[in-house]
Amino acid sequence: MSFTIFYTTHADEDSAKTICNQLLKEKLIACSNVFPMKSDFSWQGEIQHENEMVAIMKTSNKLRKKVEKRIAELHSYEVPAILHWRVKANKSYEKWIKEVTK
């Protein structure tokens, strides 16, 4: 068994938590982690240096497409980073994720 982890960046903690909490309410994710980071990137021909927040969200593999769509709908960025990959963990953790997501 495996599950899917999403990694997204956000302008601030409020926007990251708003998306995470909405996905939790909709039972699309089992949990999330939000933490600060410093980002350097090219945007519209300029190098940007920003403080951002990262959200890591865990969900069942069957909900991957729904979660990706919902993040895109809720996200404030014009081009949000919505990365995801399948991972494995201990069986009890994987079972919990499957049980709490719809």
GROMACS .gro file of N, CA and C in nm:
model
  306
    1MET      N    1   0.084  -0.118   0.000
    1MET     CA    2   0.000   0.000   0.000
    1MET      C    3   0.089   0.125   0.000
    2SER      N    4   0.038   0.234  -0.050
    2SER     CA    5   0.110   0.362  -0.050
    2SER      C    6   0.006   0.472  -0.039
    3PHE      N    7   0.053   0.596  -0.032
    3PHE     CA    8  -0.035   0.711  -0.030
    3PHE      C    9   0.035   0.824  -0.103
    4THR      N   10  -0.032   0.937  -0.119
    4THR     CA   11   0.021   1.050  -0.195
    4THR      C   12   0.050   1.166  -0.101
    5ILE      N   13   0.165   1.228  -0.122
    5ILE     CA   14   0.203   1.351  -0.052
    5ILE      C   15   0.200   1.466  -0.153
    6PHE      N   16   0.138   1.575  -0.111
    6PHE     CA   17   0.140   1.699  -0.190
    6PHE      C   18   0.232   1.799  -0.122
    7TYR      N   19   0.302   1.877  -0.202
    7TYR     CA   20   0.392   1.985  -0.157
    7TYR      C   21   0.348   2.109  -0.232
    8THR      N   22   0.309   2.213  -0.158
    8THR     CA   23   0.271   2.339  -0.220
    8THR      C   24   0.336   2.456  -0.145
    9THR      N   25   0.360   2.564  -0.215
    9THR     CA   26   0.412   2.685  -0.152
    9THR      C   27   0.301   2.791  -0.151
   10HIS      N   28   0.310   2.879  -0.050
   10HIS     CA   29   0.206   2.980  -0.029
   10HIS      C   30   0.270   3.112   0.014
   11ALA      N   31   0.200   3.220  -0.010
   11ALA     CA   32   0.250   3.354   0.023
   11ALA      C   33   0.265   3.375   0.173
   12ASP      N   34   0.175   3.314   0.252
   12ASP     CA   35   0.179   3.334   0.397
   12ASP      C   36   0.111   3.218   0.467
   13GLU      N   37   0.122   3.219   0.599
   13GLU     CA   38   0.067   3.109   0.679
   13GLU      C   39  -0.085   3.100   0.668
   14ASP      N   40  -0.152   3.215   0.667
   14ASP     CA   41  -0.297   3.214   0.659
   14ASP      C   42  -0.347   3.147   0.531
   15SER      N   43  -0.286   3.179   0.417
   15SER     CA   44  -0.333   3.117   0.293
   15SER      C   45  -0.302   2.968   0.290
   16ALA      N   46  -0.188   2.928   0.343
   16ALA     CA   47  -0.155   2.785   0.348
   16ALA      C   48  -0.254   2.710   0.437
   17LYS      N   49  -0.281   2.766   0.555
   17LYS     CA   50  -0.372   2.699   0.649
   17LYS      C   51  -0.516   2.700   0.598
   18THR      N   52  -0.555   2.804   0.528
   18THR     CA   53  -0.690   2.810   0.473
   18THR      C   54  -0.713   2.694   0.377
   19ILE      N   55  -0.619   2.671   0.288
   19ILE     CA   56  -0.633   2.560   0.193
   19ILE      C   57  -0.629   2.427   0.265
   20CYS      N   58  -0.533   2.409   0.354
   20CYS     CA   59  -0.522   2.282   0.428
   20CYS      C   60  -0.648   2.253   0.507
   21ASN      N   61  -0.699   2.353   0.578
   21ASN     CA   62  -0.819   2.332   0.659
   21ASN      C   63  -0.942   2.301   0.574
   22GLN      N   64  -0.951   2.365   0.458
   22GLN     CA   65  -1.064   2.336   0.369
   22GLN      C   66  -1.056   2.191   0.319
   23LEU      N   67  -0.937   2.146   0.281
   23LEU     CA   68  -0.922   2.008   0.234
   23LEU      C   69  -0.947   1.908   0.345
   24LEU      N   70  -0.910   1.944   0.468
   24LEU     CA   71  -0.941   1.858   0.583
   24LEU      C   72  -1.093   1.849   0.604
   25LYS      N   73  -1.162   1.962   0.597
   25LYS     CA   74  -1.307   1.963   0.614
   25LYS      C   75  -1.376   1.879   0.508
   26GLU      N   76  -1.322   1.883   0.386
   26GLU     CA   77  -1.380   1.806   0.276
   26GLU      C   78  -1.335   1.660   0.277
   27LYS      N   79  -1.254   1.623   0.374
   27LYS     CA   80  -1.199   1.487   0.388
   27LYS      C   81  -1.119   1.443   0.266
   28LEU      N   82  -1.055   1.541   0.202
   28LEU     CA   83  -0.969   1.511   0.088
   28LEU      C   84  -0.826   1.482   0.132
   29ILE      N   85  -0.787   1.531   0.249
   29ILE     CA   86  -0.656   1.500   0.304
   29ILE      C   87  -0.672   1.452   0.447
   30ALA      N   88  -0.573   1.375   0.493
   30ALA     CA   89  -0.575   1.324   0.630
   30ALA      C   90  -0.507   1.420   0.726
   31CYS      N   91  -0.404   1.488   0.679
   31CYS     CA   92  -0.332   1.583   0.765
   31CYS      C   93  -0.245   1.673   0.679
   32SER      N   94  -0.192   1.777   0.745
   32SER     CA   95  -0.102   1.870   0.675
   32SER      C   96   0.004   1.919   0.772
   33ASN      N   97   0.113   1.965   0.716
   33ASN     CA   98   0.221   2.030   0.790
   33ASN      C   99   0.252   2.159   0.719
   34VAL      N  100   0.262   2.268   0.793
   34VAL     CA  101   0.291   2.400   0.735
   34VAL      C  102   0.414   2.457   0.805
   35PHE      N  103   0.511   2.503   0.726
   35PHE     CA  104   0.633   2.559   0.784
   35PHE      C  105   0.693   2.665   0.691
   36PRO      N  106   0.773   2.757   0.748
   36PRO     CA  107   0.831   2.867   0.668
   36PRO      C  108   0.951   2.822   0.587
   37MET      N  109   0.975   2.896   0.478
   37MET     CA  110   1.094   2.873   0.396
   37MET      C  111   1.129   3.000   0.321
   38LYS      N  112   1.249   3.005   0.269
   38LYS     CA  113   1.294   3.115   0.184
   38LYS      C  114   1.301   3.063   0.042
   39SER      N  115   1.243   3.136  -0.051
   39SER     CA  116   1.236   3.093  -0.190
   39SER      C  117   1.307   3.192  -0.281
   40ASP      N  118   1.378   3.141  -0.377
   40ASP     CA  119   1.441   3.219  -0.484
   40ASP      C  120   1.391   3.162  -0.616
   41PHE      N  121   1.339   3.248  -0.703
   41PHE     CA  122   1.282   3.198  -0.828
   41PHE      C  123   1.277   3.309  -0.933
   42SER      N  124   1.264   3.268  -1.056
   42SER     CA  125   1.249   3.363  -1.167
   42SER      C  126   1.101   3.382  -1.194
   43TRP      N  127   1.058   3.509  -1.196
   43TRP     CA  128   0.917   3.540  -1.224
   43TRP      C  129   0.910   3.664  -1.309
   44GLN      N  130   0.850   3.651  -1.427
   44GLN     CA  131   0.832   3.759  -1.522
   44GLN      C  132   0.964   3.829  -1.552
   45GLY      N  133   1.069   3.750  -1.573
   45GLY     CA  134   1.199   3.801  -1.613
   45GLY      C  135   1.286   3.855  -1.500
   46GLU      N  136   1.240   3.848  -1.379
   46GLU     CA  137   1.315   3.900  -1.265
   46GLU      C  138   1.340   3.787  -1.164
   47ILE      N  139   1.455   3.793  -1.097
   47ILE     CA  140   1.485   3.700  -0.990
   47ILE      C  141   1.417   3.752  -0.862
   48GLN      N  142   1.337   3.667  -0.801
   48GLN     CA  143   1.263   3.703  -0.680
   48GLN      C  144   1.322   3.630  -0.559
   49HIS      N  145   1.319   3.695  -0.445
   49HIS     CA  146   1.361   3.637  -0.317
   49HIS      C  147   1.246   3.662  -0.220
   50GLU      N  148   1.178   3.556  -0.180
   50GLU     CA  149   1.057   3.572  -0.099
   50GLU      C  150   1.059   3.479   0.023
   51ASN      N  151   0.990   3.521   0.126
   51ASN     CA  152   0.956   3.433   0.237
   51ASN      C  153   0.823   3.370   0.202
   52GLU      N  154   0.816   3.240   0.206
   52GLU     CA  155   0.692   3.169   0.175
   52GLU      C  156   0.666   3.066   0.284
   53MET      N  157   0.551   3.003   0.273
   53MET     CA  158   0.515   2.891   0.359
   53MET      C  159   0.500   2.768   0.271
   54VAL      N  160   0.541   2.654   0.323
   54VAL     CA  161   0.524   2.527   0.254
   54VAL      C  162   0.415   2.449   0.325
   55ALA      N  163   0.331   2.385   0.248
   55ALA     CA  164   0.233   2.292   0.305
   55ALA      C  165   0.259   2.155   0.246
   56ILE      N  166   0.268   2.057   0.334
   56ILE     CA  167   0.276   1.917   0.293
   56ILE      C  168   0.146   1.854   0.338
   57MET      N  169   0.078   1.790   0.243
   57MET     CA  170  -0.052   1.730   0.272
   57MET      C  171  -0.049   1.583   0.231
   58LYS      N  172  -0.113   1.499   0.313
   58LYS     CA  173  -0.115   1.356   0.287
   58LYS      C  174  -0.257   1.311   0.255
   59THR      N  175  -0.270   1.227   0.150
   59THR     CA  176  -0.400   1.178   0.108
   59THR      C  177  -0.388   1.038   0.050
   60SER      N  178  -0.500   0.976   0.025
   60SER     CA  179  -0.499   0.845  -0.040
   60SER      C  180  -0.471   0.864  -0.189
   61ASN      N  181  -0.415   0.762  -0.252
   61ASN     CA  182  -0.382   0.771  -0.394
   61ASN      C  183  -0.506   0.797  -0.480
   62LYS      N  184  -0.619   0.741  -0.440
   62LYS     CA  185  -0.741   0.757  -0.521
   62LYS      C  186  -0.792   0.902  -0.524
   63LEU      N  187  -0.750   0.984  -0.429
   63LEU     CA  188  -0.796   1.123  -0.424
   63LEU      C  189  -0.697   1.222  -0.487
   64ARG      N  190  -0.588   1.174  -0.543
   64ARG     CA  191  -0.484   1.262  -0.596
   64ARG      C  192  -0.539   1.368  -0.692
   65LYS      N  193  -0.616   1.327  -0.789
   65LYS     CA  194  -0.666   1.422  -0.889
   65LYS      C  195  -0.762   1.524  -0.827
   66LYS      N  196  -0.847   1.480  -0.735
   66LYS     CA  197  -0.940   1.573  -0.669
   66LYS      C  198  -0.865   1.674  -0.584
   67VAL      N  199  -0.763   1.627  -0.512
   67VAL     CA  200  -0.685   1.718  -0.428
   67VAL      C  201  -0.612   1.820  -0.515
   68GLU      N  202  -0.550   1.774  -0.621
   68GLU     CA  203  -0.478   1.865  -0.712
   68GLU      C  204  -0.573   1.971  -0.768
   69LYS      N  205  -0.690   1.930  -0.812
   69LYS     CA  206  -0.789   2.024  -0.866
   69LYS      C  207  -0.833   2.125  -0.760
   70ARG      N  208  -0.859   2.077  -0.640
   70ARG     CA  209  -0.907   2.164  -0.533
   70ARG      C  210  -0.801   2.266  -0.491
   71ILE      N  211  -0.675   2.222  -0.482
   71ILE     CA  212  -0.567   2.316  -0.448
   71ILE      C  213  -0.562   2.427  -0.554
   72ALA      N  214  -0.567   2.388  -0.681
   72ALA     CA  215  -0.562   2.486  -0.790
   72ALA      C  216  -0.678   2.585  -0.781
   73GLU      N  217  -0.797   2.537  -0.745
   73GLU     CA  218  -0.915   2.624  -0.733
   73GLU      C  219  -0.900   2.723  -0.617
   74LEU      N  220  -0.840   2.679  -0.507
   74LEU     CA  221  -0.833   2.760  -0.386
   74LEU      C  222  -0.708   2.848  -0.378
   75HIS      N  223  -0.605   2.817  -0.455
   75HIS     CA  224  -0.475   2.883  -0.441
   75HIS      C  225  -0.477   3.025  -0.497
   76SER      N  226  -0.403   3.114  -0.431
   76SER     CA  227  -0.401   3.255  -0.473
   76SER      C  228  -0.296   3.284  -0.580
   77TYR      N  229  -0.197   3.196  -0.597
   77TYR     CA  230  -0.092   3.221  -0.696
   77TYR      C  231  -0.145   3.201  -0.838
   78GLU      N  232  -0.093   3.282  -0.929
   78GLU     CA  233  -0.126   3.266  -1.071
   78GLU      C  234  -0.076   3.131  -1.122
   79VAL      N  235   0.045   3.092  -1.078
   79VAL     CA  236   0.105   2.964  -1.116
   79VAL      C  237   0.149   2.893  -0.988
   80PRO      N  238   0.058   2.824  -0.922
   80PRO     CA  239   0.096   2.757  -0.797
   80PRO      C  240   0.182   2.634  -0.823
   81ALA      N  241   0.272   2.607  -0.731
   81ALA     CA  242   0.350   2.483  -0.735
   81ALA      C  243   0.267   2.376  -0.664
   82ILE      N  244   0.219   2.280  -0.740
   82ILE     CA  245   0.141   2.170  -0.683
   82ILE      C  246   0.214   2.041  -0.720
   83LEU      N  247   0.303   2.001  -0.632
   83LEU     CA  248   0.383   1.881  -0.657
   83LEU      C  249   0.327   1.765  -0.576
   84HIS      N  250   0.335   1.646  -0.631
   84HIS     CA  251   0.287   1.529  -0.558
   84HIS      C  252   0.367   1.406  -0.597
   85TRP      N  253   0.374   1.313  -0.504
   85TRP     CA  254   0.439   1.185  -0.531
   85TRP      C  255   0.383   1.079  -0.437
   86ARG      N  256   0.395   0.955  -0.482
   86ARG     CA  257   0.352   0.841  -0.400
   86ARG      C  258   0.465   0.802  -0.306
   87VAL      N  259   0.427   0.769  -0.183
   87VAL     CA  260   0.525   0.730  -0.083
   87VAL      C  261   0.471   0.611  -0.004
   88LYS      N  262   0.560   0.549   0.068
   88LYS     CA  263   0.524   0.439   0.158
   88LYS      C  264   0.560   0.481   0.300
   89ALA      N  265   0.484   0.427   0.395
   89ALA     CA  266   0.510   0.452   0.537
   89ALA      C  267   0.475   0.324   0.612
   90ASN      N  268   0.483   0.332   0.743
   90ASN     CA  269   0.441   0.217   0.822
   90ASN      C  270   0.293   0.188   0.796
   91LYS      N  271   0.256   0.062   0.804
   91LYS     CA  272   0.121   0.018   0.767
   91LYS      C  273   0.011   0.086   0.847
   92SER      N  274   0.033   0.106   0.976
   92SER     CA  275  -0.072   0.170   1.057
   92SER      C  276  -0.096   0.315   1.013
   93TYR      N  277   0.009   0.387   0.973
   93TYR     CA  278  -0.007   0.525   0.925
   93TYR      C  279  -0.082   0.526   0.792
   94GLU      N  280  -0.043   0.438   0.702
   94GLU     CA  281  -0.111   0.430   0.572
   94GLU      C  282  -0.258   0.394   0.590
   95LYS      N  283  -0.287   0.304   0.681
   95LYS     CA  284  -0.426   0.263   0.709
   95LYS      C  285  -0.505   0.383   0.762
   96TRP      N  286  -0.445   0.460   0.851
   96TRP     CA  287  -0.511   0.579   0.906
   96TRP      C  288  -0.546   0.679   0.796
   97ILE      N  289  -0.452   0.705   0.706
   97ILE     CA  290  -0.479   0.799   0.595
   97ILE      C  291  -0.596   0.750   0.513
   98LYS      N  292  -0.597   0.623   0.481
   98LYS     CA  293  -0.708   0.568   0.401
   98LYS      C  294  -0.841   0.581   0.475
   99GLU      N  295  -0.841   0.559   0.606
   99GLU     CA  296  -0.965   0.564   0.685
   99GLU      C  297  -1.022   0.705   0.698
  100VAL      N  298  -0.939   0.807   0.708
  100VAL     CA  299  -0.992   0.942   0.733
  100VAL      C  300  -1.019   1.023   0.608
  101THR      N  301  -0.977   0.973   0.492
  101THR     CA  302  -1.011   1.042   0.367
  101THR      C  303  -1.129   0.969   0.304
  102LYS      N  304  -1.209   1.044   0.229
  102LYS     CA  305  -1.330   0.980   0.173
  102LYS      C  306  -1.303   0.908   0.045
   0.00000   0.00000   0.00000
